[in-house]
CSV table of C-alpha atoms in Angstrom, one decimal:
chain,number,residue,atom,x,y,z
A,1492,MET,CA,12.9,21.9,9.3
A,1493,LYS,CA,16.5,20.5,8.8
A,1494,GLY,CA,18.7,21.4,11.6
A,1495,SER,CA,15.8,21.9,14.0
A,1496,ILE,CA,16.3,21.3,17.8
A,1497,VAL,CA,14.1,18.1,17.5
A,1498,GLU,CA,16.4,16.6,14.9
A,1499,LYS,CA,19.5,17.3,17.0
A,1500,ILE,CA,18.2,15.4,20.0
A,1501,ASP,CA,20.0,12.1,20.6
A,1502,ILE,CA,18.1,9.7,22.9
A,1503,ASN,CA,19.9,6.8,24.5
A,1504,PRO,CA,18.5,3.7,22.6
A,1505,VAL,CA,18.5,1.5,25.7
A,1506,LYS,CA,16.5,4.0,27.7
A,1507,ALA,CA,14.2,4.7,24.7
A,1508,LEU,CA,13.6,1.0,24.3
A,1509,GLY,CA,13.0,0.6,28.0
A,1510,MET,CA,10.4,3.4,27.9
A,1511,ALA,CA,8.6,1.9,24.9
A,1512,LEU,CA,8.6,-1.6,26.4
A,1513,ALA,CA,7.3,-0.2,29.7
A,1514,ILE,CA,4.2,1.0,27.9
A,1515,GLN,CA,3.7,-2.4,26.3
A,1516,GLY,CA,4.2,-3.9,29.8
A,1517,VAL,CA,1.3,-1.9,31.1
A,1518,ALA,CA,-0.9,-3.0,28.1
A,1519,LEU,CA,0.0,-6.6,28.8
A,1520,ALA,CA,-0.8,-6.3,32.5
A,1521,LEU,CA,-4.1,-4.7,31.8
A,1522,SER,CA,-5.0,-7.5,29.4
A,1523,LEU,CA,-4.0,-10.2,31.8
A,1524,VAL,CA,-6.0,-8.6,34.6
A,1525,GLY,CA,-9.0,-8.2,32.3
A,1526,LEU,CA,-8.9,-11.8,31.1
A,1527,GLN,CA,-8.5,-13.1,34.7
A,1528,MET,CA,-11.5,-11.1,35.9
A,1529,SER,CA,-13.8,-11.9,32.9
A,1530,ALA,CA,-15.1,-14.9,31.1
A,1531,VAL,CA,-13.3,-14.0,27.8
A,1532,ASP,CA,-11.4,-16.8,26.2
A,1533,VAL,CA,-8.7,-15.7,23.7
A,1534,SER,CA,-8.9,-17.4,20.4
A,1535,TRP,CA,-5.3,-17.6,19.2
A,1536,TRP,CA,-5.6,-20.0,16.3
A,1537,GLY,CA,-9.1,-19.7,14.9
A,1538,ALA,CA,-9.2,-23.5,14.4
A,1539,LYS,CA,-9.0,-26.6,16.6
A,1540,ASN,CA,-5.9,-27.6,14.6
A,1541,GLU,CA,-3.0,-25.5,16.0
A,1542,SER,CA,-0.7,-26.0,13.0
A,1543,LEU,CA,-3.5,-25.0,10.7
A,1544,GLY,CA,-4.2,-21.9,12.7
A,1545,ILE,CA,-0.5,-20.9,12.5
A,1546,ALA,CA,-0.3,-21.6,8.7
A,1547,VAL,CA,-3.5,-19.5,8.1
A,1548,ALA,CA,-2.2,-16.6,10.1
A,1549,VAL,CA,1.3,-16.1,8.7
A,1550,LEU,CA,0.8,-15.3,5.0
A,1551,PRO,CA,-2.4,-13.1,5.5
A,1552,GLY,CA,-0.7,-11.3,8.4
A,1553,LEU,CA,2.4,-10.6,6.2
A,1554,LEU,CA,0.4,-9.5,3.2
A,1555,GLY,CA,-2.0,-7.4,5.4
A,1556,ALA,CA,1.0,-5.7,7.0
A,1557,ILE,CA,2.6,-4.8,3.7
A,1558,VAL,CA,-0.7,-3.5,2.2
A,1559,THR,CA,-1.4,-1.5,5.3
A,1560,TYR,CA,2.1,0.0,5.3
A,1561,VAL,CA,1.9,0.9,1.6
A,1562,ALA,CA,-1.4,2.7,2.3
A,1563,ALA,CA,0.2,4.6,5.3
A,1564,TRP,CA,3.2,5.4,3.2
A,1565,TRP,CA,1.1,6.8,0.4
A,1566,LEU,CA,-0.9,8.9,2.9
A,1567,THR,CA,2.2,10.2,4.6
A,1568,ARG,CA,3.8,11.2,1.3
A,1569,SER,CA,0.6,12.9,0.0
A,1570,ASP,CA,0.2,16.6,-0.5
A,1571,THR,CA,-2.6,16.9,2.0
A,1572,LEU,CA,-3.1,18.1,5.6
A,1573,ALA,CA,-3.1,14.5,6.7
A,1574,GLY,CA,0.2,13.9,4.9
A,1575,ALA,CA,1.8,17.0,6.3
A,1576,THR,CA,0.7,16.1,9.8
A,1577,LEU,CA,2.0,12.5,9.5
A,1578,ARG,CA,5.3,13.7,8.2
A,1579,GLU,CA,5.7,16.0,11.3
A,1580,HIS,CA,5.0,13.0,13.5
A,1581,CYS,CA,7.6,11.0,11.7
A,1582,ARG,CA,10.1,13.9,12.0
A,1583,ALA,CA,9.4,14.1,15.7
A,1584,LEU,CA,9.8,10.3,16.2
A,1585,HIS,CA,13.0,10.0,14.3
A,1586,PRO,CA,15.3,11.1,17.1
A,1587,PHE,CA,13.6,8.6,19.4
A,1588,PHE,CA,14.3,5.6,17.1
A,1589,ARG,CA,17.3,6.8,15.1
A,1590,HIS,CA,19.9,4.8,17.0
A,1591,PHE,CA,17.8,1.6,17.5
A,1592,SER,CA,19.4,-1.5,16.0
A,1593,TRP,CA,17.2,-3.8,13.9
A,1594,GLY,CA,17.2,-6.2,16.8
A,1595,GLN,CA,15.8,-3.5,19.1
A,1596,ILE,CA,13.2,-2.5,16.5
A,1597,GLY,CA,12.2,-6.2,16.2
A,1598,ILE,CA,11.8,-6.6,19.9
A,1599,LEU,CA,9.6,-3.5,20.1
A,1600,ALA,CA,7.5,-4.5,17.1
A,1601,LEU,CA,6.9,-8.0,18.6
A,1602,ALA,CA,6.0,-6.5,22.0
A,1603,ALA,CA,3.5,-4.1,20.4
A,1604,GLY,CA,2.0,-6.8,18.3
A,1605,VAL,CA,1.5,-9.2,21.2
A,1606,CYS,CA,0.7,-6.8,24.1
A,1607,GLU,CA,-1.6,-4.4,22.3
A,1608,GLU,CA,-3.5,-7.0,20.3
A,1609,LEU,CA,-4.0,-9.1,23.5
A,1610,LEU,CA,-5.4,-6.0,25.2
A,1611,PHE,CA,-7.6,-4.5,22.5
A,1612,ARG,CA,-8.6,-7.4,20.4
A,1613,GLY,CA,-8.0,-10.4,22.7
A,1614,PHE,CA,-9.7,-9.0,25.7
A,1615,LEU,CA,-11.5,-5.7,25.3
A,1616,GLN,CA,-13.3,-6.3,22.0
A,1617,PRO,CA,-14.8,-9.7,22.8
A,1618,TRP,CA,-15.8,-8.5,26.3
A,1619,LEU,CA,-17.6,-5.5,24.7
A,1620,ILE,CA,-19.2,-7.7,22.1
A,1621,ALA,CA,-20.5,-10.0,24.8
A,1622,VAL,CA,-22.2,-7.1,26.6
A,1623,SER,CA,-23.3,-5.2,23.5
A,1624,SER,CA,-22.8,-6.1,19.8
A,1625,PRO,CA,-20.0,-6.8,17.4
A,1626,VAL,CA,-20.2,-3.3,15.9
A,1627,VAL,CA,-20.0,-1.6,19.3
A,1628,GLY,CA,-17.2,-3.9,20.4
A,1629,ILE,CA,-15.1,-3.4,17.3
A,1630,LEU,CA,-15.6,0.4,17.3
A,1631,VAL,CA,-15.0,1.0,21.0
A,1632,ALA,CA,-11.9,-1.1,21.0
A,1633,ALA,CA,-10.6,0.7,18.0
A,1634,VAL,CA,-11.2,4.1,19.6
A,1635,ALA,CA,-9.4,2.9,22.8
A,1636,PHE,CA,-6.5,1.8,20.5
A,1637,GLY,CA,-6.5,5.2,18.8
A,1638,LEU,CA,-6.4,7.0,22.2
A,1639,MET,CA,-3.4,4.9,23.3
A,1640,HIS,CA,-1.6,6.3,20.2
A,1641,PHE,CA,-3.0,9.8,20.3
A,1642,ALA,CA,-0.6,12.4,18.8
A,1643,SER,CA,-3.1,14.5,16.9
A,1644,TRP,CA,-6.7,14.2,15.7
A,1645,ILE,CA,-5.5,13.1,12.3
A,1646,TYR,CA,-3.2,10.4,13.7
A,1647,PHE,CA,-6.0,9.3,16.0
A,1648,ALA,CA,-8.4,8.9,13.1
A,1649,VAL,CA,-5.8,6.9,11.1
A,1650,THR,CA,-5.1,4.7,14.1
A,1651,CYS,CA,-8.8,4.1,14.7
A,1652,VAL,CA,-9.2,3.0,11.1
A,1653,VAL,CA,-6.4,0.5,11.6
A,1654,GLY,CA,-8.0,-0.7,14.8
A,1655,ILE,CA,-11.3,-1.3,13.0
A,1656,VAL,CA,-9.5,-3.3,10.4
A,1657,PHE,CA,-7.7,-5.4,13.0
A,1658,GLY,CA,-10.9,-5.8,15.0
A,1659,GLY,CA,-12.9,-6.9,11.9
A,1660,ILE,CA,-10.3,-9.4,10.9
A,1661,TYR,CA,-10.2,-10.9,14.4
A,1662,TRP,CA,-14.0,-11.1,14.6
A,1663,LEU,CA,-14.2,-12.7,11.1
A,1664,THR,CA,-11.4,-15.2,11.7
A,1665,ASP,CA,-11.2,-15.8,15.4
A,1666,ASN,CA,-7.4,-15.9,14.8
A,1667,LEU,CA,-5.6,-13.5,17.1
A,1668,LEU,CA,-2.2,-14.7,15.9
A,1669,LEU,CA,-3.1,-13.4,12.4
A,1670,VAL,CA,-3.7,-9.9,13.9
A,1671,VAL,CA,-0.6,-10.1,16.1
A,1672,ILE,CA,1.6,-11.0,13.0
A,1673,TRP,CA,-0.1,-8.2,11.0
A,1674,HIS,CA,0.4,-5.6,13.7
A,1675,GLY,CA,4.0,-6.7,14.5
A,1676,ILE,CA,5.2,-6.8,10.9
A,1677,TYR,CA,3.6,-3.4,10.2
A,1678,ASP,CA,5.4,-1.9,13.2
A,1679,LEU,CA,8.6,-3.5,12.2
A,1680,ILE,CA,8.4,-1.8,8.8
A,1681,ALA,CA,7.0,1.5,10.1
A,1682,ILE,CA,9.5,2.0,12.9
A,1683,GLY,CA,12.4,0.7,10.7
A,1684,VAL,CA,11.6,3.3,8.0
A,1685,VAL,CA,11.2,6.2,10.5
A,1686,ALA,CA,14.5,5.2,12.2
A,1687,LYS,CA,16.6,4.3,9.2
A,1688,TYR,CA,15.1,5.8,6.1
A,1689,PRO,CA,13.0,8.9,7.0
A,1690,HIS,CA,13.6,10.4,3.5
A,1691,TRP,CA,11.4,7.6,2.1
A,1692,LEU,CA,8.5,9.4,3.8
A,1693,GLY,CA,9.5,12.8,2.6
A,1694,VAL,CA,11.1,13.7,6.0
A,1695,THR,CA,14.4,15.5,6.0
A,1696,ALA,CA,16.4,14.5,9.1
A,1697,GLU,CA,20.1,14.8,10.1
A,1698,SER,CA,22.1,11.7,9.9
């Protein structure tokens, strides 16, 4: 696939970041409207002691992000249909992110961690749990999360699994900050590798 039209596309990084942040802005707006219209209270810390909640969130969030990325990297590099599909997605995304600075990648990862987790785990999941059950709430929120990231059925399935993990962690800990950190650091690594080191994923892209 080297030299393909997709790999020769150069997208202005400012416009690309604006597009990506606009999507996150929609997610944030939906979450704020949902929280305003419902009785859902977001549990950011998982404990009455704010400092304890932050301390408990940082290390598990960091470790969770690393473990999740290693699993995603292994699947992407695998000699399977899933691996081949994920490599194609990475190849297609590389031109979008290739000129992002690490600062821009960090801003996007932070926005995704906060906005998407506030929508899917902070609002949607507890609201669904309140009107149904924890299993239904976690699964439906994960499916909605997968649909937001739909690129193929394989990517949808992978994203749903990640959503179930995030949902289960939030339900068990009541600490949304933990999931935000987990999601944000994962995205920082994932986008950074796609943008800067696609060959680590077995993707050949023009420099």
